[in-house]
Amino acid sequence: MVKSCPCVTMATLPHFTHLTLLYLCFVALLLKVQSIDLIKSKSEQNRMEHHTDLYQSEDFIIRRGQTFQMWITLSRPFNPSTDKLHLNLKIGSVPTVSKGTHIIIPLVDELRDDRWEAAVVKQDDKKIKLSVNSLPTAVIGRYQLTVQTNCPNGQAVSTHEPANDIYILFNPWCEDDSVFMDSEDERKEYVLNDVGTIYYGTSQQIGQRTWNYGQFDEGILAACLFVLEKSGTPPSGWGDPVNVARIISAMVNSVDDHGVLEGNWSGNYSAGTSPTFWSGSVEILKEYHKYIGSPIKYGQCWVFAGVVTTVLRCLGIPCRTVTNFSSAHDTDVSLTTDVYLDENLDPLDHLNTDSVWNFHVWNDCWMARPDLPPGMGGWQAVDATPQETSQGTFCCGPASLMAIRNGQVYLKHDSAFVFAEVNSDKIYWQRNTDGTFSQIHSEKKIMGHFISTKAVGSNERNDITHLYKHPEGTEEERIAVESACRYGTKAEAYSSPTAEDVSIEVTMDGIGPQMGGDANLTISLKNSSSEARTVVLHSQVAVMYYTGVHKSTVRKDKTDVAILPSESKILEWSLEYEDYKDQLVDQAALMLTLSGRVKETQQVLATQFSFRLRTPDLNIKPIGKAMVGEKMAVEISFTNPLPRVLKGVMIHVEGLGLLTARTISCGDIGSRASVSMTEHFIPSLPGPRKLLASLDCKQLTQVHGVADITVQDKSNGAR
């Protein structure tokens, strides 16, 4: 007897049971989703075909503009004549069909290109296999998936399961995607390579360091999408790579949007990590995500650029890290680099706000530019280092390299700023007695030397200067400069050149001076006239931040130089360690400024020469056999090049698939002393790997090393 419901009696029970049975029959006939299988294993069809099998994640990661497969298990067999089904994909807080953030994918008999559609390709009792087509212009990001079913008995919608979320990325393998790149070798380098090389130093002394991009590391895709979300930009714009690259340019620095990295060029990094200490992007992005968008301390240009490469490659946009040597920073949109001198030809530091960085690192990313005139697609410059604002935000680019090369600085985004970095003239102005300034000299081949990136498929340096500018001194290059400067604030600076019969040049032998030693340079003065000349030559050497910002003057000299007709006179210039030892900052950069006047003709001479003091390497020597899951070791050794004690030395070690980032405290290292240490770890991934190490202390930075380690798979090694 049923006692819990007073309205049900023995007389009404048969009727109650009949209604219940009818309801149960109705529910049984309703078509419902019981489970979804996205076939998302790294070794299965979807991720292999979509080139996402390298992501260290069990999430369903695919690329847009390409079909994918999925199984749906239903409550009963699917009847195409009476049953209907469609998929719902939603992204963002307010998914909207008209904005492409709510996608309704209908079931059709046959798939067609350029539309979201699904078709049943196999049926096995209650299970159906769908082939789903995606748009090559789809918004990228993390979508929530649900399935809606309809039948004569009603409709049902599956419950959203986070495990079934779909991550959609840009697709450089799809011809209809605006990031399409037709070279497989270039796709392997600029999308799939998770380790690279970043160049630094000066044009005379190019150094390099290995950088772990780690775009496939566990948690990095989630961190990159978090950066997009943190930008506060609407997801409806995330299908346009021009927009996404610009967002990432803004978000990788922390100025005005609490982005990933806080820049610091002060030399004091006690509140965070020294920029030279980082050797990869993984730790930075994971920390930023872990602390819910609290900027990581600290970064400088190569760190910003390394992180941008990681984020864009992770999202599917081909990207490379680029270094420009002798890189101008134009602060007044003149498209010239201006140097102001007083009546005695001494620099006026308070007016010299333009600067020339020994090197500056930014990024190129690959995409079509339908927003620009034809021919402007391909490589685009993007710079996340916060230098100047663009439309009110500290970001830069994407700027078409073709526009930069031809001086078309009016084309968006920020072509004028990048043009000045690589091809501005340096113009010297002297103060007159009435306070005005007159142009006294110009140098035309100063900016944009040896623009460098890692070569495709090798560890060689690839010089891409020709992509940014025509050969120096050619008619095409001069036309580009003069065309660009018509849009600057000092267009009047371009007048007919004056005759000059004395020239000056600074050169350096070999690979240059080493930290802890004396610096020796050669000054060459050439008199091409048939008469004697006397030059009053002023020299000043200063310690510089690599950004070209003056820190302190180390030494000043003045000398009279007599040059015979048609003579080339050589002056040996030397700077002793004792002169600079207490003044150095990061990158150990110095600049020699020479200015002078020829007494007989009043011709003005002026030039600047940047050089750096080379630092030693960290030597890394693998010990034992490298095999997945088995302990191995490396020996790290270093010799202090300075005649002074290094205090509080720290060594940072990391390697994708070898060991997670760790920091080793080494204490103090004596003058000219050598140290070595052994570090143990267990490799987790097979194949060729790179172990990176960097050293940091107050007295010495920019010391690093790399070791190539080939890790064998345990199963292969056992054979």
XYZ file of C-alpha atoms in Angstrom:
719
model
C 0.000 0.000 0.000
C 1.183 3.561 -0.831
C 0.985 5.580 2.384
C 3.148 8.601 1.600
C 0.561 10.352 -0.659
C -2.944 10.762 0.851
C -4.531 11.407 -2.551
C -3.485 8.000 -3.846
C -5.755 5.128 -2.768
C -6.199 1.571 -3.889
C -8.982 2.796 -6.157
C -6.828 5.402 -7.926
C -3.580 3.388 -8.070
C -4.256 1.721 -11.463
C -4.859 5.156 -13.056
C -1.699 6.576 -11.400
C 0.408 3.671 -12.676
C -0.960 4.099 -16.186
C 0.044 7.800 -16.287
C 3.453 6.956 -14.973
C 3.971 4.357 -17.652
C 2.836 6.809 -20.333
C 5.327 9.383 -19.022
C 8.123 6.844 -18.932
C 7.348 5.798 -22.497
C 7.377 9.445 -23.593
C 10.755 10.004 -21.929
C 12.111 6.847 -23.517
C 11.153 8.087 -26.984
C 12.758 11.507 -26.369
C 16.169 11.756 -28.069
C 18.838 12.692 -25.500
C 22.622 12.843 -25.502
C 24.222 10.378 -23.138
C 27.886 11.091 -23.868
C 30.239 12.923 -26.254
C 33.605 11.598 -27.434
C 35.702 14.292 -29.157
C 38.472 11.838 -30.106
C 40.893 14.233 -28.464
C 43.876 12.074 -27.590
C 47.182 13.502 -28.859
C 47.805 10.318 -30.858
C 44.377 10.176 -32.521
C 43.137 11.486 -35.859
C 41.861 14.936 -34.896
C 44.922 16.366 -33.185
C 47.356 14.722 -35.592
C 45.566 16.178 -38.624
C 45.221 19.588 -36.978
C 48.915 19.741 -35.973
C 48.014 20.136 -32.291
C 49.487 16.851 -31.051
C 52.483 18.661 -29.495
C 50.345 20.486 -26.896
C 50.964 18.808 -23.529
C 47.255 18.768 -22.737
C 44.342 16.351 -22.891
C 42.014 19.144 -24.022
C 40.393 19.094 -27.466
C 42.590 21.504 -29.458
C 41.897 22.041 -33.171
C 42.543 24.622 -35.875
C 39.893 26.590 -37.715
C 39.007 26.029 -41.384
C 39.422 22.264 -41.061
C 37.050 19.340 -40.389
C 37.121 17.316 -37.192
C 35.421 14.127 -36.066
C 33.350 13.343 -32.957
C 31.152 10.562 -31.593
C 27.808 11.186 -29.888
C 26.072 8.429 -27.901
C 22.294 8.916 -27.814
C 19.526 7.458 -25.664
C 18.235 5.513 -28.675
C 19.212 5.001 -32.320
C 19.124 8.170 -34.424
C 16.351 8.292 -37.061
C 17.298 10.800 -39.803
C 13.712 11.034 -41.095
C 12.208 12.199 -37.783
C 15.096 13.265 -35.551
C 16.978 16.568 -35.710
C 20.244 17.560 -34.102
C 22.565 20.560 -34.017
C 25.655 21.620 -32.097
C 26.029 24.832 -30.099
C 29.436 26.462 -29.572
C 29.576 29.475 -27.259
C 32.471 31.764 -26.275
C 32.562 34.864 -24.089
C 30.216 36.183 -21.428
C 27.416 37.147 -23.840
C 27.499 34.715 -26.793
C 25.751 36.211 -29.831
C 25.062 34.563 -33.176
C 25.467 37.815 -35.124
C 28.947 38.388 -33.623
C 30.234 34.889 -34.249
C 30.476 34.054 -30.554
C 27.468 31.705 -30.590
C 27.804 29.194 -33.411
C 24.906 26.949 -34.375
C 26.155 23.980 -36.397
C 23.320 22.254 -38.293
C 23.265 18.620 -39.384
C 23.327 18.338 -43.197
C 23.473 15.511 -45.699
C 26.739 16.676 -47.288
C 29.420 19.079 -46.057
C 30.295 22.211 -48.032
C 33.274 24.521 -47.614
C 33.270 27.909 -45.882
C 30.472 27.217 -43.433
C 29.849 25.588 -40.083
C 28.148 22.263 -40.766
C 28.098 18.682 -39.489
C 27.259 15.420 -41.238
C 26.735 11.868 -39.976
C 29.504 9.726 -41.469
C 28.900 6.565 -39.435
C 26.146 5.074 -37.241
C 26.541 2.206 -34.802
C 23.270 1.527 -32.957
C 22.912 4.453 -30.523
C 26.218 6.023 -31.549
C 26.701 8.424 -34.448
C 29.992 9.766 -35.773
C 29.927 13.362 -37.034
C 32.317 15.126 -39.371
C 32.226 18.831 -38.475
C 33.368 21.654 -40.748
C 34.616 24.974 -39.291
C 35.007 28.441 -40.774
C 38.550 29.679 -41.570
C 37.519 33.049 -40.090
C 36.165 31.675 -36.806
C 36.884 33.420 -33.516
C 39.744 31.637 -31.748
C 39.528 30.628 -28.104
C 37.810 28.203 -25.736
C 34.244 27.262 -26.703
C 31.593 25.557 -24.590
C 29.907 22.700 -26.469
C 26.327 21.504 -26.087
C 24.163 19.352 -28.354
C 20.475 20.065 -28.947
C 18.197 17.275 -30.176
C 14.649 17.511 -31.527
C 12.138 14.790 -32.248
C 8.315 14.512 -32.419
C 8.287 13.972 -28.637
C 10.127 17.202 -27.853
C 13.618 18.659 -27.553
C 16.566 18.192 -25.207
C 19.857 19.986 -24.660
C 22.922 18.228 -23.304
C 24.564 19.463 -20.135
C 27.730 21.499 -20.643
C 30.782 19.502 -19.578
C 34.052 21.500 -19.260
C 35.950 18.389 -20.365
C 34.217 18.742 -23.756
C 35.220 22.365 -24.314
C 36.748 22.959 -27.748
C 39.901 25.070 -28.162
C 40.020 26.584 -31.667
C 43.246 28.139 -32.963
C 44.474 29.980 -36.078
C 45.455 27.634 -38.909
C 48.607 28.387 -40.956
C 47.991 25.109 -42.867
C 44.621 26.324 -44.223
C 44.769 28.343 -47.458
C 41.632 30.286 -46.518
C 42.967 31.367 -43.121
C 44.554 34.818 -43.196
C 47.628 33.436 -41.357
C 48.230 30.781 -44.057
C 51.922 30.115 -44.704
C 52.645 27.898 -47.704
C 56.113 26.618 -46.728
C 56.103 23.558 -44.464
C 59.666 24.294 -43.369
C 58.631 27.798 -42.303
C 55.538 26.464 -40.499
C 57.760 24.057 -38.581
C 60.048 26.932 -37.571
C 57.601 29.760 -36.932
C 54.684 27.774 -35.444
C 55.968 24.424 -34.181
C 59.522 25.130 -32.965
C 59.430 25.617 -29.192
C 63.068 26.692 -28.798
C 64.786 29.613 -30.523
C 67.658 32.090 -30.541
C 67.587 35.741 -29.514
C 70.408 38.067 -30.622
C 71.810 40.976 -28.617
C 74.924 43.162 -28.286
C 76.049 45.630 -30.939
C 76.330 45.478 -34.708
C 80.071 44.888 -34.279
C 79.639 42.284 -31.535
C 76.542 40.200 -32.057
C 75.817 37.863 -29.162
C 73.142 35.212 -28.964
C 71.210 33.301 -26.340
C 68.834 30.370 -26.547
C 65.236 30.950 -25.468
C 62.658 28.366 -24.444
C 59.395 29.479 -26.042
C 57.576 26.420 -24.676
C 54.284 27.172 -26.436
C 53.171 23.544 -26.096
C 54.050 23.166 -22.423
C 51.288 22.130 -20.032
C 49.177 25.108 -19.011
C 50.596 27.547 -21.572
C 47.576 27.544 -23.924
C 45.311 28.274 -20.954
C 47.671 31.078 -19.889
C 47.708 32.591 -23.404
C 43.916 32.574 -23.589
C 43.838 34.123 -20.118
C 45.984 36.980 -21.476
C 43.411 37.536 -24.245
C 40.548 37.474 -21.745
C 42.394 39.804 -19.355
C 42.639 42.393 -22.138
C 38.908 43.044 -21.780
C 38.518 43.100 -25.555
C 35.368 41.476 -27.004
C 35.853 37.882 -28.227
C 34.073 38.841 -31.455
C 37.378 40.436 -32.550
C 39.525 37.392 -31.807
C 39.107 35.959 -35.288
C 41.227 38.736 -36.842
C 44.983 38.100 -36.446
C 45.741 41.818 -36.940
C 43.587 42.586 -33.910
C 44.918 39.659 -31.853
C 48.555 40.598 -32.543
C 47.835 44.184 -31.487
C 46.114 42.992 -28.287
C 49.067 40.761 -27.403
C 51.497 43.624 -28.114
C 49.639 45.674 -25.503
C 49.085 42.872 -22.982
C 52.616 41.496 -22.761
C 53.717 44.746 -21.076
C 52.052 45.861 -17.852
C 51.674 49.577 -18.581
C 48.018 50.736 -18.575
C 46.457 47.232 -18.602
C 48.191 45.128 -15.899
C 49.702 42.927 -18.575
C 52.174 40.085 -18.266
C 55.542 41.780 -17.658
C 56.636 44.899 -15.860
C 59.532 46.629 -17.600
C 62.543 47.770 -15.589
C 65.684 49.446 -16.952
C 66.912 50.915 -13.659
C 69.493 48.252 -12.809
C 67.723 47.608 -9.479
C 65.705 44.374 -9.639
C 65.556 43.560 -5.922
C 61.742 43.448 -5.968
C 61.648 40.768 -8.670
C 63.754 38.851 -11.184
C 66.509 40.448 -13.257
C 65.559 40.465 -16.973
C 68.841 38.746 -17.869
C 67.971 35.857 -15.542
C 65.034 34.605 -17.613
C 65.793 31.977 -20.262
C 62.262 31.195 -21.396
C 58.617 32.260 -21.424
C 56.986 29.305 -19.642
C 57.707 30.350 -16.081
C 56.609 33.934 -16.787
C 53.254 32.998 -18.350
C 52.459 30.330 -15.763
C 53.159 32.733 -12.901
C 51.007 35.422 -14.510
C 48.121 32.962 -14.868
C 48.617 31.505 -11.390
C 48.440 34.928 -9.742
C 45.381 35.924 -11.785
C 46.961 38.675 -13.808
C 49.487 40.217 -11.435
C 52.382 41.510 -13.612
C 55.642 39.577 -13.362
C 58.797 41.516 -12.439
C 60.876 42.227 -14.579
C 61.308 42.348 -18.347
C 63.310 44.172 -20.993
C 62.949 44.062 -24.763
C 64.169 40.513 -25.433
C 61.961 39.132 -22.644
C 58.888 40.954 -23.988
C 59.665 39.643 -27.483
C 60.288 36.087 -26.299
C 56.904 36.024 -24.565
C 55.150 37.459 -27.645
C 56.647 34.690 -29.798
C 55.366 32.094 -27.323
C 51.845 33.519 -27.195
C 51.402 34.027 -30.943
C 52.849 30.622 -31.869
C 50.644 29.021 -29.214
C 47.547 30.676 -30.724
C 48.603 29.607 -34.238
C 50.024 32.848 -35.686
C 53.469 32.326 -37.289
C 55.928 34.478 -35.368
C 59.662 35.066 -34.985
C 61.858 37.097 -32.646
C 63.806 39.870 -34.413
C 66.786 41.962 -33.259
C 67.649 45.347 -34.764
C 71.135 46.688 -34.072
C 71.544 50.475 -33.754
C 67.832 50.907 -33.195
C 66.483 54.450 -33.016
C 63.845 55.559 -30.533
C 62.118 58.584 -32.056
C 60.259 60.488 -29.330
C 58.818 63.399 -31.323
C 57.521 61.782 -34.531
C 60.170 63.599 -36.562
C 61.326 60.321 -38.175
C 64.849 61.568 -37.521
C 67.164 60.890 -34.593
C 68.203 64.271 -33.266
C 71.366 65.090 -31.321
C 71.580 68.574 -29.766
C 74.962 70.200 -29.029
C 75.850 73.460 -27.336
C 78.094 76.210 -28.722
C 81.183 74.158 -27.767
C 79.862 70.981 -29.426
C 79.173 69.285 -26.081
C 75.982 67.206 -25.905
C 72.924 68.822 -24.310
C 71.707 65.807 -22.365
C 68.409 67.375 -21.262
C 67.384 67.889 -24.912
C 68.631 64.587 -26.273
C 65.440 62.609 -25.682
C 65.833 60.628 -28.894
C 68.095 57.671 -28.325
C 69.804 54.890 -30.218
C 69.565 51.484 -28.580
C 72.581 49.231 -29.147
C 70.017 46.607 -29.980
C 66.275 46.292 -29.721
C 64.253 43.096 -29.942
C 60.715 42.849 -31.288
C 58.674 40.378 -33.358
C 57.559 39.663 -36.884
C 54.250 37.855 -37.320
C 52.817 36.512 -40.573
C 49.357 37.394 -41.869
C 47.356 38.879 -44.712
C 46.463 42.582 -44.443
C 43.057 43.039 -46.084
C 42.830 46.368 -44.203
C 45.763 47.773 -46.233
C 46.433 48.243 -49.949
C 47.366 45.097 -51.914
C 50.896 43.807 -51.385
C 51.145 44.740 -47.701
C 50.551 41.230 -46.344
C 53.241 38.845 -45.127
C 55.573 39.742 -42.275
C 54.332 42.413 -39.872
C 56.382 44.037 -37.088
C 54.929 43.892 -33.562
C 56.653 45.338 -30.500
C 55.509 44.761 -26.911
C 58.262 46.818 -25.248
C 56.514 49.931 -23.870
C 58.231 52.865 -25.595
C 55.564 55.197 -27.012
C 51.766 55.052 -26.985
C 49.733 54.053 -30.020
C 46.168 55.338 -29.995
C 46.543 55.904 -26.257
C 47.928 52.443 -25.406
C 51.486 51.202 -25.010
C 51.608 48.855 -27.978
C 53.136 48.830 -31.444
C 52.029 47.190 -34.684
C 51.330 45.161 -36.587
C 53.209 47.262 -39.169
C 53.747 45.890 -42.678
C 57.426 45.343 -43.478
C 56.692 46.248 -47.083
C 55.274 49.612 -45.958
C 58.298 50.214 -43.711
C 60.723 49.342 -46.519
C 59.137 51.836 -48.911
C 58.601 54.653 -46.418
C 54.800 54.380 -46.492
C 54.601 55.479 -42.882
C 50.981 56.586 -43.134
C 49.781 52.952 -43.234
C 48.610 51.458 -39.933
C 49.680 50.365 -37.423
C 52.716 52.380 -36.217
C 54.738 52.110 -39.432
C 56.340 55.510 -38.763
C 57.768 54.444 -35.409
C 59.257 51.212 -36.781
C 60.587 53.049 -39.856
C 62.486 55.460 -37.591
C 63.930 52.509 -35.644
C 65.492 50.963 -38.745
C 66.100 53.797 -41.227
C 66.071 57.273 -39.693
C 68.959 59.650 -40.310
C 70.867 61.023 -37.332
C 70.880 64.818 -37.451
C 73.166 66.997 -35.300
C 71.935 70.438 -34.222
C 74.113 73.173 -32.670
C 72.752 75.862 -30.377
C 73.186 79.416 -31.619
C 73.874 82.424 -29.394
C 70.204 83.443 -29.606
C 69.051 80.023 -28.363
C 67.895 78.687 -31.715
C 69.422 75.614 -33.338
C 71.019 75.078 -36.722
C 71.567 71.782 -38.466
C 75.313 71.209 -38.722
C 75.722 67.571 -39.712
C 73.794 64.445 -40.645
C 74.647 60.736 -40.747
C 72.709 58.572 -43.141
C 73.839 55.004 -42.526
C 73.576 54.750 -38.773
C 70.280 52.983 -37.975
C 69.099 49.486 -38.685
C 72.122 47.214 -39.041
C 72.193 43.400 -39.208
C 68.493 42.950 -38.465
C 68.586 39.349 -37.300
C 66.400 36.334 -36.595
C 67.027 32.629 -36.254
C 67.253 30.856 -39.621
C 64.619 28.335 -40.679
C 65.625 24.797 -39.751
C 69.038 25.666 -38.296
C 70.697 27.590 -35.471
C 72.351 30.049 -37.879
C 71.631 33.785 -37.832
C 69.462 35.000 -40.719
C 70.032 38.638 -41.740
C 66.668 40.105 -42.815
C 67.721 43.757 -43.116
C 66.691 43.705 -46.798
C 63.069 43.074 -45.755
C 63.023 46.287 -43.692
C 64.971 48.655 -45.967
C 66.534 49.024 -49.376
C 70.352 48.788 -49.477
C 71.892 51.801 -47.728
C 72.752 54.689 -50.004
C 70.779 53.486 -53.009
C 68.337 55.787 -54.715
C 65.443 53.594 -53.555
C 66.547 53.879 -49.929
C 66.941 57.677 -50.097
C 63.525 58.017 -51.737
C 61.997 55.914 -48.941
C 63.636 58.085 -46.262
C 62.604 61.369 -47.852
C 59.081 60.082 -48.549
C 58.704 59.024 -44.930
C 60.090 62.257 -43.488
C 57.523 64.319 -45.371
C 55.112 62.982 -42.744
C 57.440 63.859 -39.825
C 57.791 67.007 -37.739
C 61.200 68.023 -39.175
C 60.682 67.761 -42.909
C 62.810 70.906 -43.345
C 65.906 68.951 -42.219
C 66.335 67.594 -45.738
C 68.364 69.984 -47.822
C 71.234 69.690 -50.285
C 74.317 67.984 -48.784
C 77.386 70.139 -48.034
C 80.829 69.369 -49.448
C 83.082 67.424 -47.061
C 86.750 66.597 -47.483
C 87.528 65.146 -44.037
C 85.853 61.954 -42.830
C 85.958 60.120 -39.515
C 85.398 56.468 -38.668
C 85.676 54.314 -35.542
C 86.564 50.618 -35.816
C 87.243 47.742 -33.473
C 89.533 44.767 -33.951
C 88.199 41.231 -33.740
C 85.305 40.409 -31.471
C 86.011 43.294 -29.146
C 86.999 43.785 -25.502
C 86.198 41.353 -22.715
C 84.626 42.231 -19.396
C 87.403 42.926 -16.897
C 89.894 44.036 -19.556
C 90.783 47.259 -21.353
C 88.784 48.430 -24.378
C 90.782 49.442 -27.460
C 89.317 51.197 -30.503
C 90.773 52.783 -33.625
C 89.805 56.276 -34.834
C 90.517 56.926 -38.518
C 90.615 60.466 -39.940
C 90.938 60.829 -43.716
C 91.752 64.053 -45.554
C 90.684 63.721 -49.200
C 91.695 67.286 -50.130
C 94.997 68.546 -51.542
C 95.511 70.858 -48.563
C 96.442 70.266 -44.928
C 93.630 70.136 -42.397
C 93.517 70.601 -38.614
C 90.708 68.991 -36.646
C 89.767 69.977 -33.103
C 88.439 66.640 -31.881
C 86.270 66.182 -28.793
C 85.758 62.677 -27.401
C 83.442 61.499 -24.673
C 82.859 57.917 -23.535
C 79.758 57.119 -21.524
C 78.174 54.087 -19.926
C 74.841 53.472 -21.595
C 71.827 51.347 -20.945
C 71.367 49.147 -24.011
C 68.339 51.328 -24.797
C 70.699 54.199 -25.599
C 69.866 56.071 -22.403
C 72.899 57.808 -20.921
C 73.903 56.646 -17.402
C 77.180 58.423 -16.723
C 80.170 59.933 -18.502
C 83.360 57.969 -17.850
C 85.913 60.187 -19.582
C 86.244 63.315 -21.741
C 89.181 64.324 -23.964
C 90.061 67.089 -26.424
C 92.893 67.004 -28.932
C 94.101 68.818 -32.045
C 94.861 66.539 -34.975
C 96.894 67.722 -37.972
C 96.271 65.815 -41.215
C 98.444 66.177 -44.288
C 96.942 66.395 -47.804
C 95.457 63.048 -48.869
C 96.556 61.511 -45.557
C 94.696 58.895 -43.521
C 95.620 59.321 -39.864
C 95.092 56.548 -37.316
C 94.513 57.345 -33.620
C 94.558 54.547 -31.040
C 91.971 55.036 -28.314
C 91.944 53.030 -25.076
C 89.683 52.760 -22.017
C 91.085 50.975 -18.980
C 89.071 48.680 -16.707
C 89.705 51.004 -13.759
C 87.865 53.781 -15.623
C 84.612 51.892 -16.064
C 84.499 49.161 -13.398
C 82.114 50.952 -11.007
C 79.831 52.424 -13.660
C 78.588 49.437 -15.659
C 74.951 48.507 -16.007
C 73.122 45.619 -17.698
C 74.497 44.625 -21.101
C 77.874 46.306 -20.291
C 77.313 48.898 -23.015
C 79.516 51.913 -23.703
C 79.311 54.676 -26.305
C 82.157 56.775 -27.691
C 80.921 60.136 -29.014
C 83.284 62.056 -31.309
C 82.616 65.575 -32.499
C 84.947 68.067 -34.091
C 85.452 70.948 -36.455
C 87.936 71.404 -39.289
C 89.608 74.769 -38.598
C 90.265 75.641 -42.241
C 86.758 74.942 -43.597
C 84.529 74.939 -40.496
C 83.317 71.494 -41.569
C 81.716 69.644 -38.662
C 82.544 66.020 -37.936
C 80.393 63.868 -35.683
C 79.896 60.178 -35.071
C 79.005 57.787 -32.264
C 80.242 54.226 -31.752
C 78.611 51.724 -29.402
C 80.401 48.660 -28.116
C 79.941 46.135 -25.365
C 82.196 44.194 -23.077
C 81.900 40.485 -23.754
C 80.933 38.245 -20.865
C 82.031 34.616 -20.416
C 79.786 31.621 -21.036
C 78.363 29.163 -18.577
C 79.711 25.775 -19.645
C 77.221 22.901 -19.421
C 78.449 19.314 -19.769
C 75.944 16.402 -19.722
C 76.974 13.426 -17.583
C 75.661 9.955 -18.349
C 73.012 8.659 -20.715
C 69.859 10.707 -21.302
C 66.745 8.512 -21.149
C 63.100 9.269 -20.346
C 62.335 8.506 -16.700
C 65.950 7.899 -15.680
C 68.077 10.185 -13.542
C 70.953 12.022 -15.216
C 73.190 14.972 -14.402
C 74.957 17.955 -15.907
C 78.063 19.763 -14.740
C 77.827 23.570 -14.868
C 81.112 25.479 -14.691
C 82.050 29.161 -14.794
C 85.112 31.391 -14.437
C 84.789 34.879 -12.953
C 86.469 37.270 -15.457
C 86.662 40.197 -13.024
C 89.438 41.130 -10.592
C 86.782 41.398 -7.879
C 84.476 39.092 -5.914
C 81.034 38.328 -7.332
C 78.477 38.548 -4.508
C 75.325 36.461 -4.105
C 75.584 34.581 -7.399
C 72.429 32.769 -8.574
C 72.147 30.314 -11.471
C 68.827 29.642 -13.195
C 68.409 26.300 -14.998
C 65.556 25.029 -17.167
C 64.889 22.771 -20.131
C 61.669 21.756 -21.883
C 61.192 18.029 -21.343
C 64.269 17.909 -19.084
C 63.500 19.815 -15.902
C 61.235 22.588 -14.722
C 62.839 25.940 -13.938
C 64.912 25.994 -10.764
C 67.302 28.483 -9.147
C 70.624 27.494 -7.547
C 72.346 29.711 -4.988
C 76.139 29.735 -5.510
C 77.155 32.248 -2.852
C 80.219 34.387 -3.603
C 82.778 33.670 -6.349
C 86.289 35.042 -5.852
C 88.311 37.199 -8.215
C 89.208 35.264 -11.400
C 88.014 32.088 -9.608
C 86.414 29.067 -11.277
C 83.462 27.133 -9.871
C 81.533 24.050 -10.946
C 78.428 22.281 -9.710
C 76.444 19.187 -10.610
C 72.670 19.290 -11.108
C 70.526 16.125 -11.294
C 67.183 15.737 -13.082
C 64.925 13.170 -14.767
C 64.045 13.807 -18.462
C 60.320 13.509 -19.215
C 60.184 13.796 -23.014
C 62.235 12.054 -25.740
C 64.065 13.646 -28.674
C 66.536 16.540 -29.062
C 66.317 18.903 -26.078
C 68.137 22.024 -24.888
C 69.180 22.701 -21.305
C 69.573 26.414 -20.578
C 71.374 28.131 -17.730
C 71.861 31.793 -16.860
C 73.867 33.494 -14.117
C 72.918 36.629 -12.259
C 74.547 38.817 -9.640
C 74.910 42.538 -9.035
C 78.413 42.769 -10.515
C 77.884 40.682 -13.657
C 74.881 39.892 -15.891
C 74.211 38.464 -19.348
C 76.079 35.230 -18.612
C 74.407 32.133 -19.992
C 74.951 28.771 -21.624
C 73.141 25.982 -23.456
C 73.689 22.247 -23.891
C 72.105 20.025 -26.542
C 70.852 16.763 -25.052
C 69.232 13.977 -27.086
C 66.893 11.997 -24.834
C 66.100 8.411 -25.775
C 62.671 6.920 -25.250
C 62.773 4.272 -22.560
C 61.145 1.659 -24.808
C 63.606 2.356 -27.642
C 66.574 2.410 -25.328
C 65.655 -1.012 -23.939
C 65.870 -2.699 -27.342
